[in-house]
Tab-separated table of C-alpha atoms in Angstrom:
chain	number	residue	atom	x	y	z
A	1	LEU	CA	-9.120	58.447	78.207
A	2	ALA	CA	-11.708	60.567	79.615
A	3	LYS	CA	-14.503	59.060	81.538
A	4	THR	CA	-17.692	60.516	81.550
A	5	THR	CA	-21.068	60.758	84.323
A	6	GLN	CA	-24.550	60.868	83.407
A	7	PRO	CA	-27.747	59.909	85.118
A	8	ILE	CA	-28.404	56.760	85.979
A	9	SER	CA	-31.968	56.502	84.544
A	10	MET	CA	-34.892	59.569	83.769
A	11	ASP	CA	-38.551	58.929	82.615
A	12	SER	CA	-40.095	61.203	80.539
A	13	TYR	CA	-43.801	61.135	78.566
A	14	GLU	CA	-44.700	60.633	75.009
A	15	GLY	CA	-44.460	63.887	72.976
A	16	GLN	CA	-42.071	65.453	75.435
A	17	GLU	CA	-38.760	66.472	74.615
A	18	VAL	CA	-36.080	64.635	76.383
A	19	ASN	CA	-32.608	66.074	77.343
A	20	ILE	CA	-29.628	63.958	78.956
A	21	THR	CA	-26.570	65.630	80.038
A	22	CYS	CA	-23.304	63.992	80.365
A	23	SER	CA	-20.103	65.676	81.979
A	24	HIS	CA	-16.850	64.758	80.786
A	25	ASN	CA	-14.465	67.219	82.487
A	26	ASN	CA	-11.123	65.406	81.385
A	27	ILE	CA	-11.859	65.704	77.836
A	28	ALA	CA	-8.736	65.660	75.199
A	29	THR	CA	-8.105	68.337	72.452
A	30	ASN	CA	-8.788	65.933	69.696
A	31	ASP	CA	-11.480	63.874	71.603
A	32	TYR	CA	-15.219	63.889	70.237
A	33	ILE	CA	-18.302	63.270	72.102
A	34	THR	CA	-20.623	60.162	70.498
A	35	TRP	CA	-23.773	58.922	71.620
A	36	TYR	CA	-25.165	55.279	71.404
A	37	GLN	CA	-28.632	54.136	71.778
A	38	GLN	CA	-29.233	50.254	73.020
A	39	PHE	CA	-32.148	48.149	73.257
A	40	PRO	CA	-32.747	45.152	75.343
A	41	SER	CA	-30.455	42.024	73.716
A	42	GLN	CA	-29.255	44.310	71.012
A	43	GLY	CA	-25.939	45.743	70.136
A	44	PRO	CA	-25.518	49.627	70.486
A	45	ARG	CA	-26.341	51.902	67.723
A	46	PHE	CA	-24.767	54.600	67.111
A	47	ILE	CA	-27.038	58.125	67.485
A	48	ILE	CA	-24.719	61.267	66.697
A	49	GLN	CA	-21.466	62.278	66.912
A	50	GLY	CA	-19.905	66.049	67.800
A	51	TYR	CA	-16.889	68.237	68.550
A	52	LYS	CA	-18.274	71.252	69.770
A	53	THR	CA	-21.253	73.945	69.165
A	54	LYS	CA	-24.556	72.230	67.885
A	55	VAL	CA	-25.233	69.287	65.561
A	56	THR	CA	-28.275	67.980	64.329
A	57	ASN	CA	-29.493	64.833	62.354
A	58	GLU	CA	-32.732	63.322	61.576
A	59	VAL	CA	-32.911	61.677	65.328
A	60	ALA	CA	-31.740	63.869	67.973
A	61	SER	CA	-29.354	67.047	68.628
A	62	LEU	CA	-26.585	67.114	70.747
A	63	PHE	CA	-25.388	70.531	72.623
A	64	ILE	CA	-21.584	70.948	73.533
A	65	PRO	CA	-20.586	74.158	75.048
A	66	ALA	CA	-17.820	76.357	74.461
A	67	ASP	CA	-15.571	74.653	77.240
A	68	ARG	CA	-16.762	71.120	75.848
A	69	LYS	CA	-16.941	69.502	79.748
A	70	SER	CA	-20.569	68.581	79.119
A	71	SER	CA	-22.618	67.811	76.538
A	72	THR	CA	-26.735	67.310	76.355
A	73	LEU	CA	-28.341	64.933	74.026
A	74	SER	CA	-31.345	66.325	73.031
A	75	LEU	CA	-34.754	63.472	71.349
A	76	PRO	CA	-37.109	65.634	70.380
A	77	ARG	CA	-41.016	64.393	70.582
A	78	VAL	CA	-40.170	61.157	72.186
A	79	SER	CA	-42.314	58.186	71.774
A	80	LEU	CA	-42.632	54.600	73.424
A	81	SER	CA	-40.167	53.483	71.175
A	82	ASP	CA	-37.177	55.470	72.254
A	83	THR	CA	-37.065	53.826	75.818
A	84	ALA	CA	-33.589	52.536	75.529
A	85	VAL	CA	-30.102	52.798	77.006
A	86	TYR	CA	-28.579	56.189	76.276
A	87	TYR	CA	-24.591	55.747	76.214
A	88	CYS	CA	-22.072	58.958	76.201
A	89	LEU	CA	-18.941	58.808	75.353
A	90	VAL	CA	-15.403	60.873	74.499
A	91	GLY	CA	-12.379	59.411	72.607
A	92	GLY	CA	-9.933	60.360	69.943
A	93	SER	CA	-9.280	57.258	68.315
A	94	ASN	CA	-11.680	54.554	66.785
A	95	TYR	CA	-11.266	52.107	69.888
A	96	GLN	CA	-10.666	52.061	73.761
A	97	LEU	CA	-13.644	54.063	74.539
A	98	ILE	CA	-14.954	53.742	77.911
A	99	TRP	CA	-18.597	53.214	78.423
A	100	GLY	CA	-19.829	53.946	81.446
A	101	ALA	CA	-23.418	52.504	81.974
A	102	GLY	CA	-25.353	54.838	80.136
A	103	THR	CA	-28.802	56.404	81.032
A	104	LYS	CA	-31.864	54.124	80.926
A	105	LEU	CA	-34.481	56.016	79.804
A	106	ILE	CA	-38.209	55.257	79.979
A	107	ILE	CA	-40.967	57.125	78.263
A	108	LYS	CA	-44.467	56.561	79.445
A	109	PRO	CA	-47.691	57.031	77.839
B	1	ASP	CA	-28.420	43.024	54.952
B	2	THR	CA	-24.720	44.192	55.007
B	3	GLY	CA	-24.836	45.221	58.826
B	4	VAL	CA	-22.675	42.876	60.823
B	5	SER	CA	-23.595	39.548	61.779
B	6	GLN	CA	-22.524	37.672	64.816
B	7	ASP	CA	-22.921	33.637	65.243
B	8	PRO	CA	-24.077	31.854	67.279
B	9	ARG	CA	-26.401	34.221	68.673
B	10	HIS	CA	-27.252	32.145	71.907
B	11	LYS	CA	-24.455	29.468	73.399
B	12	ILE	CA	-25.244	27.627	76.501
B	13	THR	CA	-21.983	25.438	77.313
B	14	LYS	CA	-20.818	23.798	80.383
B	15	ARG	CA	-17.816	24.979	82.640
B	16	GLY	CA	-14.604	23.924	81.281
B	17	GLN	CA	-15.768	23.794	77.747
B	18	ASN	CA	-14.294	25.719	74.728
B	19	VAL	CA	-16.484	28.173	72.858
B	20	THR	CA	-16.247	30.191	69.632
B	21	PHE	CA	-18.361	32.713	68.510
B	22	ARG	CA	-17.752	34.496	64.462
B	23	CYS	CA	-18.118	37.882	63.442
B	24	ASP	CA	-18.745	39.169	60.146
B	25	PRO	CA	-18.168	43.307	59.859
B	26	ILE	CA	-19.248	45.054	57.260
B	27	SER	CA	-17.285	44.118	54.315
B	28	GLU	CA	-15.157	47.369	53.704
B	29	HIS	CA	-14.537	48.189	57.310
B	30	ASN	CA	-11.271	47.857	57.878
B	31	ARG	CA	-11.302	47.935	62.006
B	32	LEU	CA	-13.036	45.545	63.870
B	33	TYR	CA	-13.526	45.087	67.546
B	34	TRP	CA	-15.079	42.556	70.254
B	35	TYR	CA	-16.666	43.819	73.469
B	36	ARG	CA	-18.192	42.373	76.538
B	37	GLN	CA	-21.673	43.396	78.383
B	38	THR	CA	-23.088	42.158	81.457
B	39	LEU	CA	-26.581	43.048	82.678
B	40	GLY	CA	-26.691	46.710	83.319
B	41	GLN	CA	-23.344	47.694	82.572
B	42	GLY	CA	-22.073	49.252	79.435
B	43	PRO	CA	-19.839	47.264	76.929
B	44	GLU	CA	-16.223	46.563	77.998
B	45	PHE	CA	-13.631	46.664	75.415
B	46	LEU	CA	-11.855	43.133	74.989
B	47	THR	CA	-9.803	43.615	71.637
B	48	TYR	CA	-9.504	45.204	68.337
B	49	PHE	CA	-8.216	44.572	64.675
B	50	GLN	CA	-7.141	46.940	61.680
B	51	ASN	CA	-6.934	44.132	59.323
B	52	GLU	CA	-5.812	41.304	59.950
B	53	ALA	CA	-3.739	42.697	63.084
B	54	GLN	CA	-4.634	42.532	66.362
B	55	LEU	CA	-3.678	45.967	67.432
B	56	GLU	CA	-4.805	46.544	71.400
B	57	LYS	CA	-6.124	43.681	73.615
B	58	SER	CA	-7.486	44.712	77.180
B	59	ARG	CA	-5.463	43.825	80.049
B	60	LEU	CA	-8.546	42.537	81.755
B	61	LEU	CA	-8.319	39.877	79.301
B	62	SER	CA	-7.424	36.489	80.711
B	63	ASP	CA	-5.018	34.618	78.230
B	64	ARG	CA	-7.974	31.944	77.997
B	65	PHE	CA	-9.194	34.463	75.345
B	66	SER	CA	-7.850	34.491	71.944
B	67	ALA	CA	-9.032	36.062	68.803
B	68	GLU	CA	-7.965	36.071	65.084
B	69	ARG	CA	-8.654	38.063	62.100
B	70	PRO	CA	-6.812	35.349	59.689
B	71	LYS	CA	-7.425	37.346	56.468
B	72	GLY	CA	-8.790	41.075	57.337
B	73	SER	CA	-12.335	40.039	56.790
B	74	PHE	CA	-14.277	37.690	59.424
B	75	SER	CA	-13.326	37.395	62.833
B	76	THR	CA	-13.348	34.630	65.839
B	77	LEU	CA	-13.243	35.086	69.713
B	78	GLU	CA	-12.491	32.029	71.440
B	79	ILE	CA	-12.923	31.243	75.123
B	80	GLN	CA	-11.008	28.210	76.787
B	81	ARG	CA	-12.183	26.804	79.888
B	82	THR	CA	-14.879	28.481	80.054
B	83	GLU	CA	-16.055	29.693	83.556
B	84	GLN	CA	-19.558	30.904	84.960
B	85	GLY	CA	-17.959	34.866	84.955
B	86	ASP	CA	-17.862	34.745	81.311
B	87	SER	CA	-21.414	34.529	81.097
B	88	ALA	CA	-22.142	37.625	79.136
B	89	MET	CA	-23.059	39.272	75.623
B	90	TYR	CA	-20.392	38.971	73.477
B	91	LEU	CA	-20.876	41.963	70.896
B	92	CYS	CA	-18.694	42.668	67.589
B	93	ALA	CA	-18.063	45.853	65.845
B	94	SER	CA	-16.540	47.190	62.769
B	95	SER	CA	-15.681	50.898	61.774
B	96	PRO	CA	-14.125	52.197	58.789
B	97	VAL	CA	-10.856	53.815	59.563
B	98	GLN	CA	-11.384	57.698	60.365
B	99	THR	CA	-9.154	59.064	62.820
B	100	GLY	CA	-11.108	61.042	65.130
B	101	LYS	CA	-14.311	59.519	64.599
B	102	GLY	CA	-15.964	57.283	67.468
B	103	GLU	CA	-18.972	55.764	65.248
B	104	GLN	CA	-18.455	51.941	65.632
B	105	PHE	CA	-21.832	50.034	64.109
B	106	PHE	CA	-22.557	46.661	66.347
B	107	GLY	CA	-23.921	43.342	65.849
B	108	PRO	CA	-26.479	41.703	67.365
B	109	GLY	CA	-24.220	39.918	70.047
B	110	THR	CA	-23.990	36.481	71.043
B	111	ARG	CA	-25.350	35.894	74.034
B	112	LEU	CA	-23.252	33.111	76.330
B	113	THR	CA	-24.324	31.148	79.223
B	114	VAL	CA	-21.703	28.886	80.925
B	115	LEU	CA	-23.241	26.561	83.701
């Protein structure tokens, strides 16, 4: 099971673009990269998932370089409500994902 | 609301007592997961069901923990002889069967406090 490394915390300001990078040097060929968001006292919420190159949805973009040893979650024009913990996970099946401590993102006015 | 639901949301118990939590997954989801999360940490995998079959159980899981999903729908997690170290948020998640995908839908969790 591939482990991930991401910054413990990050600060930014409203309206800015925030990029959170995750390293996963031991990612396997069939592993996907998935990002979750978690607010206090709530369960995690799926944000985005990708395998390679770039994926974009209505809330975020995910950039994955060719070697897939890292990935970057990009949140455009953040607001105060984006303050949360963001988790990066890699896995090839739907269970036994290893969750790290995540990145605590604080958005300031 | 057709999301994952968990009951109760909060449970306070005394050390040594047994507790049981319930999870109702999204109705068409075959897979169900239980996690435990302590403050400042990510969720820790406990166990996984596909339909009624318990296919995986964490080696870190004490024998005091047991989970069931008798009809492949709702699931229960029981902790016997609770200890103060069991205090945590217990999360349930469900997902459809999609090989290679990692999207899980989480419930709001049950916060357990063992006094």
